[in-house]
Coordinates of C-alpha atoms in Angstrom, one line a residue:
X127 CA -142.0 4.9 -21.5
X128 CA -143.4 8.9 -21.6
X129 CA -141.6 10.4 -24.3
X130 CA -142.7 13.7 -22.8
X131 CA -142.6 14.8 -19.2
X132 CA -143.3 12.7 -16.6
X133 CA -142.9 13.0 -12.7
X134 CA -143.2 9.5 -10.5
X135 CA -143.5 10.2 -6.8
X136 CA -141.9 13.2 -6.6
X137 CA -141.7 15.1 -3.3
X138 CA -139.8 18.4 -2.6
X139 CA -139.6 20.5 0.5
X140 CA -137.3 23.8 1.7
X141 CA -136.3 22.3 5.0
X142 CA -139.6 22.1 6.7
X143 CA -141.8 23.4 4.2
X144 CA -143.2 21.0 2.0
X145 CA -143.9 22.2 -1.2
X146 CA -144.7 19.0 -3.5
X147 CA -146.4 16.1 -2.1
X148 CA -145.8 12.9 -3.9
X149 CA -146.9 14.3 -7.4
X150 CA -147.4 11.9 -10.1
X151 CA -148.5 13.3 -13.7
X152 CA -147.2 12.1 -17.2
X153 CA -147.9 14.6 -20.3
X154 CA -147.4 13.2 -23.7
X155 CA -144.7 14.1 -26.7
X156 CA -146.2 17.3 -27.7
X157 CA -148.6 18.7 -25.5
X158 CA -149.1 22.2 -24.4
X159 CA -149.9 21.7 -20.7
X160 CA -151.2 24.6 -18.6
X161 CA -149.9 25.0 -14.8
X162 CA -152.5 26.5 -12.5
X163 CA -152.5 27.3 -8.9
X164 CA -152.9 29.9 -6.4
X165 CA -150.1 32.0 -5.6
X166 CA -147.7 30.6 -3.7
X167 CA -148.3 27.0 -4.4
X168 CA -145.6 25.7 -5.9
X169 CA -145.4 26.2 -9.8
X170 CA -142.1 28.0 -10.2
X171 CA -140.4 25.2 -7.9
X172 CA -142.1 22.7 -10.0
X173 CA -140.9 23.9 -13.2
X174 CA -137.4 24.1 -11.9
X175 CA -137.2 20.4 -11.2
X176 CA -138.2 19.9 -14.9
X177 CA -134.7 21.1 -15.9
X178 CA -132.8 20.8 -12.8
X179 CA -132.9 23.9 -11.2
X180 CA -134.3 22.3 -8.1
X181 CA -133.0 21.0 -6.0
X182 CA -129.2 21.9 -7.7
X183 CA -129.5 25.5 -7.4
X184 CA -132.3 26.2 -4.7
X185 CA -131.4 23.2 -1.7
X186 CA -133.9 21.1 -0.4
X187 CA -135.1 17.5 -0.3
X188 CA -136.2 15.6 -3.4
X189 CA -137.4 12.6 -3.7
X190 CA -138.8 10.5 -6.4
X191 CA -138.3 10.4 -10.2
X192 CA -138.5 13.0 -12.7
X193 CA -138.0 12.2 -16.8
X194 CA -138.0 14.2 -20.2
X195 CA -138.6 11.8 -23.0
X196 CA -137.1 8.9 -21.0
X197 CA -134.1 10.4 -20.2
X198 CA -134.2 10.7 -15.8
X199 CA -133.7 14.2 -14.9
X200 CA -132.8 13.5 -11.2
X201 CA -129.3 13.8 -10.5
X202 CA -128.6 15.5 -13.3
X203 CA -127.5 19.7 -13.7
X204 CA -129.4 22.4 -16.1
X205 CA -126.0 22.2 -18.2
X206 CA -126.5 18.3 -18.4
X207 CA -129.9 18.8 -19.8
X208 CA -129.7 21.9 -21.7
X209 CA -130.2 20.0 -24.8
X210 CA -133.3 17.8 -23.5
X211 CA -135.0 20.9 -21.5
X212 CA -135.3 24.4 -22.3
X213 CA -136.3 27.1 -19.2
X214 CA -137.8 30.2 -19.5
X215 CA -138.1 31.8 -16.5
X216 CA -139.9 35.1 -15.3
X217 CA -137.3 37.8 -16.5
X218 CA -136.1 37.2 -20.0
X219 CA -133.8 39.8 -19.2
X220 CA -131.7 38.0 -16.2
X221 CA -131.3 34.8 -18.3
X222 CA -129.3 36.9 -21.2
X223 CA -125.7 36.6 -21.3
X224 CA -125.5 38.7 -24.1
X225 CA -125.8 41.9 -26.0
X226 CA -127.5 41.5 -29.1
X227 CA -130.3 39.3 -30.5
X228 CA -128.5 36.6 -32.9
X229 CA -125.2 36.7 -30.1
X230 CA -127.3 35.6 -28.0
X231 CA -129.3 32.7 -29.9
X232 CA -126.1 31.2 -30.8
X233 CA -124.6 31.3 -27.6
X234 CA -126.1 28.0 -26.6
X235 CA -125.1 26.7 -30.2
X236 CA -121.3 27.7 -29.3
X237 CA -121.5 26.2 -25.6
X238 CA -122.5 23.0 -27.5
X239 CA -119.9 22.9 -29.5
X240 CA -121.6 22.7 -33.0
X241 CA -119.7 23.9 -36.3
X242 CA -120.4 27.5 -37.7
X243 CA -122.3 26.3 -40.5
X244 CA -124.5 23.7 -38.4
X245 CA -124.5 27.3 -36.1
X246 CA -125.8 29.7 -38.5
X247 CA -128.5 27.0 -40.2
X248 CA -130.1 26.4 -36.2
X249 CA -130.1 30.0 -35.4
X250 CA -131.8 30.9 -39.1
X251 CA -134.5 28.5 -38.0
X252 CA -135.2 29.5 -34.9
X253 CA -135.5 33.7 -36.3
X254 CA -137.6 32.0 -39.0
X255 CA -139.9 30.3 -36.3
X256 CA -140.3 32.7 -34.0
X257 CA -140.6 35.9 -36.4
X258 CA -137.1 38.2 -35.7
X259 CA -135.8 38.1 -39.1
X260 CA -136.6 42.5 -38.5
X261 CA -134.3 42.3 -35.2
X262 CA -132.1 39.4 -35.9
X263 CA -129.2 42.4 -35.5
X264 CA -130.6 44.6 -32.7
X265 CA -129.4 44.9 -29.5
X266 CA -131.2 42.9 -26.8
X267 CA -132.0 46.6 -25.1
X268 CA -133.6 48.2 -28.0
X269 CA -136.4 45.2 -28.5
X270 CA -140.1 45.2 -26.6
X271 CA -140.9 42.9 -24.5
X272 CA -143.0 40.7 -26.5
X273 CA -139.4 40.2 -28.6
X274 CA -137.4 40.1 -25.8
X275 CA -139.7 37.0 -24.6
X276 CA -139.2 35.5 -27.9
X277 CA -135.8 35.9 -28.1
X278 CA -135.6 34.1 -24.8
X279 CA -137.5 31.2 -26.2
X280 CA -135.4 31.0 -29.1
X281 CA -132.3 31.0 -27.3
X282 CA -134.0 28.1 -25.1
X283 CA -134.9 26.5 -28.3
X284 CA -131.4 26.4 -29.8
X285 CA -129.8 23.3 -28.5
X286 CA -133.0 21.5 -30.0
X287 CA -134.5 20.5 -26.4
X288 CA -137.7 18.0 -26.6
X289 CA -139.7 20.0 -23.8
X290 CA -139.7 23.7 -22.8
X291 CA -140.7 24.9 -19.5
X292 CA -141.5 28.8 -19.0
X293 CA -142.4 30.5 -15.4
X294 CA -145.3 33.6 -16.4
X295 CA -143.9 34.1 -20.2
X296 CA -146.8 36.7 -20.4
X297 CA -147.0 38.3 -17.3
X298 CA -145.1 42.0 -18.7
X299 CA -146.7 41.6 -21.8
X300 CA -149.6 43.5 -23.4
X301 CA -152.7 41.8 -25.1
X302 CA -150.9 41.7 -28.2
X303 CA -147.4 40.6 -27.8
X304 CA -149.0 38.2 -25.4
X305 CA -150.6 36.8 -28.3
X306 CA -147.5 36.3 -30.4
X307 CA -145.5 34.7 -27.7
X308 CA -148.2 31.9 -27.6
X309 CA -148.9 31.9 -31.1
X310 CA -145.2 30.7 -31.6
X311 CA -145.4 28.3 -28.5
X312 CA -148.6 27.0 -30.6
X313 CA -146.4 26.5 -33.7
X314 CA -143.9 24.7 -31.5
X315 CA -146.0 22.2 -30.2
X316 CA -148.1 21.5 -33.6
X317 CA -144.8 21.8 -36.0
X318 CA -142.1 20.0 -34.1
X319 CA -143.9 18.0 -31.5
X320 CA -142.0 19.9 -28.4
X321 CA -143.9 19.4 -25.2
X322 CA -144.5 22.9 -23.5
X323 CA -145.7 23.1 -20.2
X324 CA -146.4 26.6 -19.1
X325 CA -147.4 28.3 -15.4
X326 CA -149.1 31.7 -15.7
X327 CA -151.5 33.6 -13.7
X328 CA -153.2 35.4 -16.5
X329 CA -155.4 32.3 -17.3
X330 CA -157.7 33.7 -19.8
X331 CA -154.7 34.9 -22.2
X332 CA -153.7 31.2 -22.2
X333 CA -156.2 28.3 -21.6
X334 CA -157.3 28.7 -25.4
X335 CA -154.1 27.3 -26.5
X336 CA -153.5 24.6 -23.7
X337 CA -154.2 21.0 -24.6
X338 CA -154.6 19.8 -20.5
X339 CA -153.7 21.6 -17.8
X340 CA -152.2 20.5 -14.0
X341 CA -153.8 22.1 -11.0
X342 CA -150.7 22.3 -8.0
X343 CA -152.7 23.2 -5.0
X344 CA -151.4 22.1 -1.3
X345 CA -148.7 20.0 -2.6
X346 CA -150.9 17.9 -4.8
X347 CA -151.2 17.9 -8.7
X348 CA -154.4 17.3 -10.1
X349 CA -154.0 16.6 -13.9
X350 CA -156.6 16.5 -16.8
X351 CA -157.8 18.1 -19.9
X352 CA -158.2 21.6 -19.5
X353 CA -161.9 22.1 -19.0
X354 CA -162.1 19.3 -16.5
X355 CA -158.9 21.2 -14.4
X356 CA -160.7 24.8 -14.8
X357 CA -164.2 23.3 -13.6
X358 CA -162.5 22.5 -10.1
X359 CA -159.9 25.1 -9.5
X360 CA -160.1 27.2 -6.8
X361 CA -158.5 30.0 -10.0
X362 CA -160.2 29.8 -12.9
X363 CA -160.7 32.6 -15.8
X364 CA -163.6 35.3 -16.1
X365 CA -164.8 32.9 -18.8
X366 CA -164.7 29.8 -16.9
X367 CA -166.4 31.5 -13.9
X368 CA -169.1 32.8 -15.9
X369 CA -170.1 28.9 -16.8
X370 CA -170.3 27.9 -13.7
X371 CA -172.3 30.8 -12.8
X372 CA -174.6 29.9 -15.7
X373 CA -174.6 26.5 -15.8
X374 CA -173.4 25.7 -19.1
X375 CA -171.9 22.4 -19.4
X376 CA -168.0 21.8 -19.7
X377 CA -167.8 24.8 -18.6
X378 CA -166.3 26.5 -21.9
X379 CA -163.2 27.9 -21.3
X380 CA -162.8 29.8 -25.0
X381 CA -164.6 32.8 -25.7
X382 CA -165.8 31.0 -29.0
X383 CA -167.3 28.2 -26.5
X384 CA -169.2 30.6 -24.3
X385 CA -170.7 33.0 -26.9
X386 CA -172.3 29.7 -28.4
X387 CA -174.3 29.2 -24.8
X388 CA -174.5 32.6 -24.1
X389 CA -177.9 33.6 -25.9
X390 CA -180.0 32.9 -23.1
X391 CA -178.3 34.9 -20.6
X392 CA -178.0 37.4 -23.0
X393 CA -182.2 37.8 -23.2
X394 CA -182.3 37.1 -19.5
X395 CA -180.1 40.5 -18.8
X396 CA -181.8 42.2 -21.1
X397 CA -183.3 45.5 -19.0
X398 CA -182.0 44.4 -16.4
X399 CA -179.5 47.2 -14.8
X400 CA -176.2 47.5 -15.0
X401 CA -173.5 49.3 -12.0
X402 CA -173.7 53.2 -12.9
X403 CA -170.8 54.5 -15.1
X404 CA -168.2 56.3 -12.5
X405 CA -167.4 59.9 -13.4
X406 CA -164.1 61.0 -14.6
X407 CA -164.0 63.4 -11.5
X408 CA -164.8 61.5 -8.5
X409 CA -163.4 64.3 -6.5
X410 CA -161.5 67.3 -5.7
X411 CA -158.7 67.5 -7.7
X412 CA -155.5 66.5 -6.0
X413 CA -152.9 65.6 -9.5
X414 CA -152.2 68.2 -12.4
X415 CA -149.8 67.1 -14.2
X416 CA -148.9 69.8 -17.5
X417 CA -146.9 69.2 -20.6
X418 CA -145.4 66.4 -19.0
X419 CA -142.1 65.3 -21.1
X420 CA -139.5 62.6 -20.6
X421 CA -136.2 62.0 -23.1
X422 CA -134.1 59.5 -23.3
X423 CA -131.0 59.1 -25.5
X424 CA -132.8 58.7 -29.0
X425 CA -136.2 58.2 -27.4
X426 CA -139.3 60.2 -26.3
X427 CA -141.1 58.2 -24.0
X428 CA -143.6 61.2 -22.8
X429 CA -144.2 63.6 -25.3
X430 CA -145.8 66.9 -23.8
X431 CA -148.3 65.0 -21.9
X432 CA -151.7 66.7 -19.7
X433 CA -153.3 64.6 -17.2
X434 CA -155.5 66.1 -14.1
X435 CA -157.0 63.8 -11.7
X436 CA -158.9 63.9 -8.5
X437 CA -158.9 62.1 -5.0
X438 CA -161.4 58.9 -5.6
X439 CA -160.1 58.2 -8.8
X440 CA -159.0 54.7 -9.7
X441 CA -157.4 55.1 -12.9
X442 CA -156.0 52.8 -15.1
X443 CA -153.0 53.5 -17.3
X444 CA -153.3 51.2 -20.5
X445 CA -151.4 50.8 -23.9
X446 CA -148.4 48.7 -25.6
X447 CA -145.6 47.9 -24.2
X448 CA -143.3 50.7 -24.8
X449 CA -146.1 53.4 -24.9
X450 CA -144.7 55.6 -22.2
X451 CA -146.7 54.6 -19.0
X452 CA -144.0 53.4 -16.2
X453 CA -141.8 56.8 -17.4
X454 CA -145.1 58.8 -16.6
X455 CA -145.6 57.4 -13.2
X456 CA -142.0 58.1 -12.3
X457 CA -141.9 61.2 -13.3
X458 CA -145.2 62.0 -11.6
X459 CA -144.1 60.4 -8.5
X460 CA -140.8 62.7 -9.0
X461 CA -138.1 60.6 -8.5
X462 CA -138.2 59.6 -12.7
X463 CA -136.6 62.1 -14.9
X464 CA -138.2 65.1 -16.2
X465 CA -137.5 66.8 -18.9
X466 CA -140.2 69.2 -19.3
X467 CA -143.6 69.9 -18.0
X468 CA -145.0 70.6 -14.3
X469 CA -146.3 68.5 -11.6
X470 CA -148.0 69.1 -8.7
X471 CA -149.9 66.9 -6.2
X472 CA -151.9 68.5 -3.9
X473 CA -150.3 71.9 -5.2
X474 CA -146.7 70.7 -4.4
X475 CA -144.2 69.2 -6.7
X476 CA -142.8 66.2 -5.8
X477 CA -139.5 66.4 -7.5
X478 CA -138.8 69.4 -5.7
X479 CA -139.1 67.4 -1.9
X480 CA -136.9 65.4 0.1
X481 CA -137.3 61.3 -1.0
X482 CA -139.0 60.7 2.8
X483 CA -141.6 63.6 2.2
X484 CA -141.9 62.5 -1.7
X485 CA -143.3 59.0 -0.7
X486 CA -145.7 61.1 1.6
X487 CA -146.9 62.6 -1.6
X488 CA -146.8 59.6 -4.3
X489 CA -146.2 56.2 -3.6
X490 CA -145.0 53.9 -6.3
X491 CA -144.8 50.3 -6.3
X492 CA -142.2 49.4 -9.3
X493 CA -142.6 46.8 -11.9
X494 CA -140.1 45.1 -9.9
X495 CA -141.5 44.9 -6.5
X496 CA -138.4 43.8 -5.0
X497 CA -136.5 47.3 -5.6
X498 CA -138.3 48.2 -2.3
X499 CA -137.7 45.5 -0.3
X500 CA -134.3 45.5 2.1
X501 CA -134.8 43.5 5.5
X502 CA -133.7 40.1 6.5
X503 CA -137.0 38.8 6.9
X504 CA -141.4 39.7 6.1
X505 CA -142.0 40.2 9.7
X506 CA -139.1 42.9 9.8
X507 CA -140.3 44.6 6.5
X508 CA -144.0 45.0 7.6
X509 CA -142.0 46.8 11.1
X510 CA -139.7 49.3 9.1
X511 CA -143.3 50.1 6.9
X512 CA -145.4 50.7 10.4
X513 CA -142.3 52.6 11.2
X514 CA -141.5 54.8 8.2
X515 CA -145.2 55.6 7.5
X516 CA -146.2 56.6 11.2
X517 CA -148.6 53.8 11.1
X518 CA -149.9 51.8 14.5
X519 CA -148.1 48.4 14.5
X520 CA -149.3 46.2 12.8
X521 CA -150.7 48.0 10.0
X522 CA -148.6 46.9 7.3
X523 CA -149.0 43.0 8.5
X524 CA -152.8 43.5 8.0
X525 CA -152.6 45.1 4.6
X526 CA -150.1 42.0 3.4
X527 CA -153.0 39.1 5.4
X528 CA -155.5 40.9 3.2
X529 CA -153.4 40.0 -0.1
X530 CA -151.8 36.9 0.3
X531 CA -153.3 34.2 3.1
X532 CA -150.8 32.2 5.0
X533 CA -147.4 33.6 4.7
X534 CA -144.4 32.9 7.0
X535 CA -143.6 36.2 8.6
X536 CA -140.1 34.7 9.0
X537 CA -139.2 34.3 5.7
X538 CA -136.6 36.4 3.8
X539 CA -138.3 38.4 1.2
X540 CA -135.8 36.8 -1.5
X541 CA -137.3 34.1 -0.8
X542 CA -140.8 34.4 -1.4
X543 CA -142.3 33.9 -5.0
X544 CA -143.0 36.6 -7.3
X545 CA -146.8 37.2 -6.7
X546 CA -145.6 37.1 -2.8
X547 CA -142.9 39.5 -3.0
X548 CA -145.6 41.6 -4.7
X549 CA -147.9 41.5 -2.7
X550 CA -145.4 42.6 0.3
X551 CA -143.9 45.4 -1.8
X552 CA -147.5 46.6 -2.0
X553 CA -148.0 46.8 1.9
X554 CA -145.0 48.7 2.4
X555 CA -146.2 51.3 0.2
X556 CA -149.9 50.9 1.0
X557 CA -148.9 51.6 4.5
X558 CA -147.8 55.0 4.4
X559 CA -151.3 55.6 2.8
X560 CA -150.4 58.4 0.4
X561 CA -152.5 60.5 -1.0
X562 CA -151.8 59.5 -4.6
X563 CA -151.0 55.9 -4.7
X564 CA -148.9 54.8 -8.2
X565 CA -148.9 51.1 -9.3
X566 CA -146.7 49.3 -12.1
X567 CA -148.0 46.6 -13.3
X568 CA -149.0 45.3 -9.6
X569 CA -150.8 42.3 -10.1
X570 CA -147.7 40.5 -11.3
X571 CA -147.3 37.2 -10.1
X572 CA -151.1 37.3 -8.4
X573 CA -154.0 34.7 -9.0
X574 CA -157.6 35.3 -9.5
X575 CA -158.2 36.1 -6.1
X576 CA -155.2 37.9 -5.0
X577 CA -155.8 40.7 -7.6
X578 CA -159.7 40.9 -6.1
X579 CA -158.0 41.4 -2.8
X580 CA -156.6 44.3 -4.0
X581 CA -159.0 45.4 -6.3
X582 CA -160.9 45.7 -2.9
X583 CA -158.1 47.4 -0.7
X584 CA -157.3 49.8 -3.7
X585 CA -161.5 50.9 -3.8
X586 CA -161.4 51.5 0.2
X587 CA -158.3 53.9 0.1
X588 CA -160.1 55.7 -2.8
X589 CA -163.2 55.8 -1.1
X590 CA -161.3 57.5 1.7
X591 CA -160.0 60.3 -0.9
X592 CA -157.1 59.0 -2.0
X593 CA -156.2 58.4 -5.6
X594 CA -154.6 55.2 -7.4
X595 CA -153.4 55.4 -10.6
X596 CA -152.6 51.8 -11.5
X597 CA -150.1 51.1 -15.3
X598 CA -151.3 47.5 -16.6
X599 CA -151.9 45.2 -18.7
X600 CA -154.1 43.2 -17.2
X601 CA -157.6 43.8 -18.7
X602 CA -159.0 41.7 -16.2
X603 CA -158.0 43.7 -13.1
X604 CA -158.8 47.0 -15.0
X605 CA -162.5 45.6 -15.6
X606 CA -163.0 44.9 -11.8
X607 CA -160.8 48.3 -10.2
X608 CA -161.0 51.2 -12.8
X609 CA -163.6 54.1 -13.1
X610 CA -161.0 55.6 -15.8
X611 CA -159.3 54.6 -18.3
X612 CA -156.1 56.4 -20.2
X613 CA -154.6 54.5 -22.7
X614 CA -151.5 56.2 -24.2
X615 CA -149.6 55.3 -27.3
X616 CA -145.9 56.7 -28.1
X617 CA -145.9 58.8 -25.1
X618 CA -149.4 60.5 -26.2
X619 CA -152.7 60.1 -24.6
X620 CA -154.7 58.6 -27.4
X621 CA -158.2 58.2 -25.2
X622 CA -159.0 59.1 -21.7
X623 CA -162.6 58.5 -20.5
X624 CA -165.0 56.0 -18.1
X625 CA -163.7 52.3 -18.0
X626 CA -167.0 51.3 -19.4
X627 CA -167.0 52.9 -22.8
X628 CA -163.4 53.0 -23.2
X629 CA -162.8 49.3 -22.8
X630 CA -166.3 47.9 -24.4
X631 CA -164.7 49.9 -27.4
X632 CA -161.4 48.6 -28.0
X633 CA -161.4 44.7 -28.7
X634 CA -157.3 44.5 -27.1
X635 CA -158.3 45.8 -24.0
X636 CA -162.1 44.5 -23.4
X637 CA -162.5 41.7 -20.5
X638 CA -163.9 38.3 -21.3
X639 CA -167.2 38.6 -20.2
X640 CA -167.4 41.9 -22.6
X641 CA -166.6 39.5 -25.4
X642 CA -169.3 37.1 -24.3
X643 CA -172.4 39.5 -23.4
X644 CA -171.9 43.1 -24.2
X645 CA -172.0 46.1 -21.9
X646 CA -171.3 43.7 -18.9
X647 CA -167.6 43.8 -17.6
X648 CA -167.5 41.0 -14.9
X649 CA -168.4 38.4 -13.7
X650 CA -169.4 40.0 -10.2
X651 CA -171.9 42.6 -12.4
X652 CA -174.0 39.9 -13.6
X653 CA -174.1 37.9 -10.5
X654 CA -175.5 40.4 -8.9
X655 CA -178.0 41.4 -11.7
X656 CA -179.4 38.3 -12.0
X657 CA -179.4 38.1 -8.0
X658 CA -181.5 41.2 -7.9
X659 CA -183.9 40.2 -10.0
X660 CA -184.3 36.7 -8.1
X661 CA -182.4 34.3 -10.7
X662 CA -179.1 33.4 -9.8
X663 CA -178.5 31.0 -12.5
X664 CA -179.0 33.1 -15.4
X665 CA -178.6 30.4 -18.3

C-alpha cells in the first residue's frame, strides 16, 4: 500500500464538464512531484481532491479512490484530514485566520487540541524549519510575500500532515524569495520524508527541485520522472525547450545540465547575429512622470521617483517584492495615492479626470485580475468591454480567443481558474486600447504559451503607438516582451536601460537561456539564428 499519494480511477467533472478522466498515478513517501499543464486543465481541481476540497466544497461528481499514506481520502472533509494533508493554495493571504505570525502557526495546534507545551515545542520547530525566528512576532501584514508563503506552509505543516499540496506557491514571488520557499519545501521532503506535490506555471523556478513530475492535459495524467514529463509536454521551460531545439539527450532540465551540452552551440552562434538592442525611446513621448512619491503609514513605498517614457515602449518594471512597483503604477494610472510628484500622460494628469476618462488614459490590470470583473457570465463581460471602450462587437471576445483557447463564454468569471480569470481581466482592459497600458504582474496563473500570446498582443498595440509598462517578476516573459528594463529597489530606481544589458547583467533577473549561452535571451532568438544561417539544429 502507497504510503504517499495515490489516486486509483479517479474521475471528476462540474456537471457536464469533465475535468479528470480516470487518472491513476501513485507517488511515493517523500517525493517532490511537479504538476504541469496548460492553463485550464485541471491542476487546482486536482490538488483540491488531495485534501478534500473537491468535491466537498466545489460540487461535482467523483468517482474513484483517492489515498494519503493509506488512509482513503474520499468521503472524508479538509477538517478530517487536516492532520494527513496540508493545502496551500494560491493566496496565502485568504487562508489566514489570523493576525500575527506565531497566532497563526498555532492556530491549527489549538484546533487540534494539543497541550501548550506540546503547542509551543511544534510551532518552535516549524519557525526553526522554515527560517521566521526574525518575524516569529510580526504581524501577518508587515511580512513580504516570500514570508507570508512560508508562514502559510508552516501553518499547513503544524498538525504534522504526511503530504502537502500547494496551488502556484511562487507565482507573487520574486526570483529570490521564490528560492527560499522551495529551498524549505526541499528540506521538507529530504529531512522529514513529507511528500509535496506542487502545480506552478513558472516551470523553470521549479523543475530543479522536483523529483517526477505529472503532466494533466485533457483529463489525462501522464506521470514520470521529470525529464521524461518535460520532453513531451505541450509546456515545458526555456531550458527544456532549448534541448529539444538542440538535440541534447534527456533533454536537461537544470541549468547545470544544459551548460554541460551547451559548448557546441555556443561555437556554432558564435558571429552569428543577434535581434538589434531596442532603444530606450521608441517614440514620441507620451508618460512624464516627476518626483513621483507615495506614503503610507510608516512606509515610503515611492520615494521622489522620475520616469519618462514614450509610445512603443514595452517596459518592464522589475525588483523585490516590496520595492515600490504596484504603488507606482497606481499612482501613475491616478487612481493610487499620491503624495507628491506630477503626472502627466499625454500632457494630462490622470488623477485630475473622471474614472471613465482615466481608463481612456491608463489602463491597469491589478495583481488581482478579478477586481475588474463584475458580470454573471464571460460572454457578458467581453459585451460590457465592447461597450464601455466604444469598441465593434466582438472585440474584446477576440482579444480573450487570442490568450486563452477554448473557453466557455457561458461561464461565470468566479468560476474560471486563475490564469483564465487573468486572461479575461486582460481583454477588458485591452479593449479600450489605451494609450498607456499598465500591467501587475499579468502573467499570473498563465502557461508557457499563454504568456507568448500576450507577449505577441502586448508588441502589436506598441507597434501601433501605444505604451505598456508591464510590473513582474517573471524573467521569462520580460526576456521575450521588454525593450526596457527599470528595476527599482525601496521605492528608487536603481537601473533603467535596454532589456539586453540590463538583464544579461544581473544574475536574479537573467532568463535561462542567458545562463546557458550568453548574450542570447530566448529560445525564439536562436531559433531563428541558427535558421538564418541554414542549421536548425544547432548542437
Amino acid at each position: 500500500m502507497s504510503t504517499g499519494i495515490a489516486f486509483e480511477r479517479v474521475s471528476f467533472a462540474y456537471e457536464d464538464a469533465l475535468v479528470l478522466d480516470d487518472v491513476s498515478f501513485d507517488l511515493p513517501e517523500g517525493e517532490f512531484c511537479l504538476l504541469v499543464g496548460p492553463t485550464g486543465a485541471g491542476k487546482s481541481t486536482l490538488l483540491k481532491t488531495v485534501n478534500g476540497l473537491v468535491p466537498h466544497f466545489t460540487g461535482g461528481t467523483m468517482r474513484g479512490d483517492v489515498r494519503v499514506a493509506g488512509r482513503a481520502v474520499r468521503g472524508a472533509t479538509p477538517a478530517d484530514l487536516a492532520d494527513l494533508v496540508g493545502y496551500v493554495g494560491q493566496d496565502p493571504l485568504a487562508g489566514f485566520v489570523t493576525d500575527e505570525v506565531e497566532l497563526e502557526l498555532a492556530y491549527t495546534a489549538e484546533q487540534l487540541g494539543l497541550a501548550p507545551a506540546a503547542m509551543r515545542k511544534r510551532v518552535t520547530e516549524i519557525v526553526d524549519l522554515l527560517g521566521l525566528a526574525d518575524v516569529r512576532d510580526r504581524a501577518l501584514a508587515q511580512l513580504s510575500s516570500g514570508q507570508r508563503q512560508r508562514v502559510a506552509i508552516g501553518a499547513a505543516l503544524v498538525a504534522g500532515p504526511a503530504a502537502l499540496v500547494l496551488d502556484e506557491p511562487t507565482s507573487a514571488l520574486d526570483p529570490t524569495a521564490a528560492d527560499e520557499v522551495l529551498s524549505a519545501l526541499h528540506r521538507l521532503v529530504h529531512d522529514l520524508g513529507v511528500t509535496v506535490l506542487l502545480a506552478e506555471h513558472r516551470l523553470e523556478r521549479v523543475a530543479q527541485y522536483a523529483d517526477s513530475a505529472l503532466l494533466l492535459n485533457g483529463g489525462k495524467v501522464t506521470a514520470g520522472p521529470i525529464a521524461e514529463v518535460l520532453a513531451v509536454s505541450p509546456v515545458a521551460p526555456p531550458v527544456v525547450a532549448l534541448g529539444r531545439l538542440a538535440a541534447w539527450p534527456g533533454p536537461p532540465v537544470t541549468i547545470r545540465e544544459a551548460r554541460r551540452h551547451a559548448a557546441g552551440l555556443r561555437e556554432r552562434l558564435t558571429g552569428l547575429e543577434r535581434p538589434a538592442i531596442a532603444p530606450a525611446q521608441a517614440g514620441p513621448p507620451l508618460l512624464e512622470a516627476r518626483g513621483v512619491t507615495v506614503d503610507y503609514p510608516g512606509v515610503r513605498a515611492v520615494d521622489g521617483l522620475d520616469l519618462a517614457a514614450g509610445r512603443g515602449e514595452r517596459i518592464a518594471l522589475m525588483g523585490r517584492n516590496g520595492s515600490g512597483k504596484s504603488s507606482l503604477l497606481w499612482a501613475l494610472q491616478g487612481t493610487g495615492k499620491r503624495s507628491g510628484g506630477r503626472v502627466a500622460i499625454g500632457g494630462a494628469d490622470p488623477a485630475s479626470r473622471r474614472p471613465g476618462e482615466r481608463r481612456q488614459l491608463a489602463g491597469l490590470v491589478p495583481a488581482e485580475p478579478a477586481d475588474l470583473l463584475y458580470a454573471e457570465t464571460v460572454a457578458a463581460e467581453c459585451e460590457g468591454a465592447d461597450e464601455d471602450g466604444r469598441a465593434p462587437r466582438g472585440t474584446c471576445a477576440k482579444i480573450l480567443d487570442d490568450l486563452v483557447d477554448d473557453l466557455d463564454d457561458a461561464t461565470h468569471p468566479r468560476d474560471l481558474s486563475e490564469g483564465q480569470r487573468l486572461a479575461l481581466a486582460l481583454a477588458v482592459t485591452l479593449t479600450a486600447a489605451p494609450p498607456l497600458l499598465l500591467l501587475d504582474e499579468p502573467t499570473r496563473g498563465l502557461d508557457y504559451p499563454g504568456k507568448a500570446a500576450l507577449a505577441a498582443r502586448l508588441t502589436q498595440l506598441t507597434a501601433a503607438g501605444h505604451c505598456v509598462v508591464v510590473s513582474t517578476h517573471d524573467v521569462e516573459f520580460c526576456a521575450e516582451f521588454a525593450s526596457r528594463v527599470v528595476i527599482l529597489s525601496d521605492g528608487e530606481i536603481v537601473a533603467d536601460g535596454p532589456a539586453r544589458q540590463i538583464v544579461a547583467a544581473s544574475p536574479m533577473f537573467a532568463p535561462q537561456v542567458a545562463k546557458i549561452l550568453p548574450g542570447w535571451l530566448t529560445v525564439a532568438e536562436v531559433a531563428a539564428a541558427l535558421e538564418a544561417d541554414g542549421d536548425v539544429a544547432g548542437g
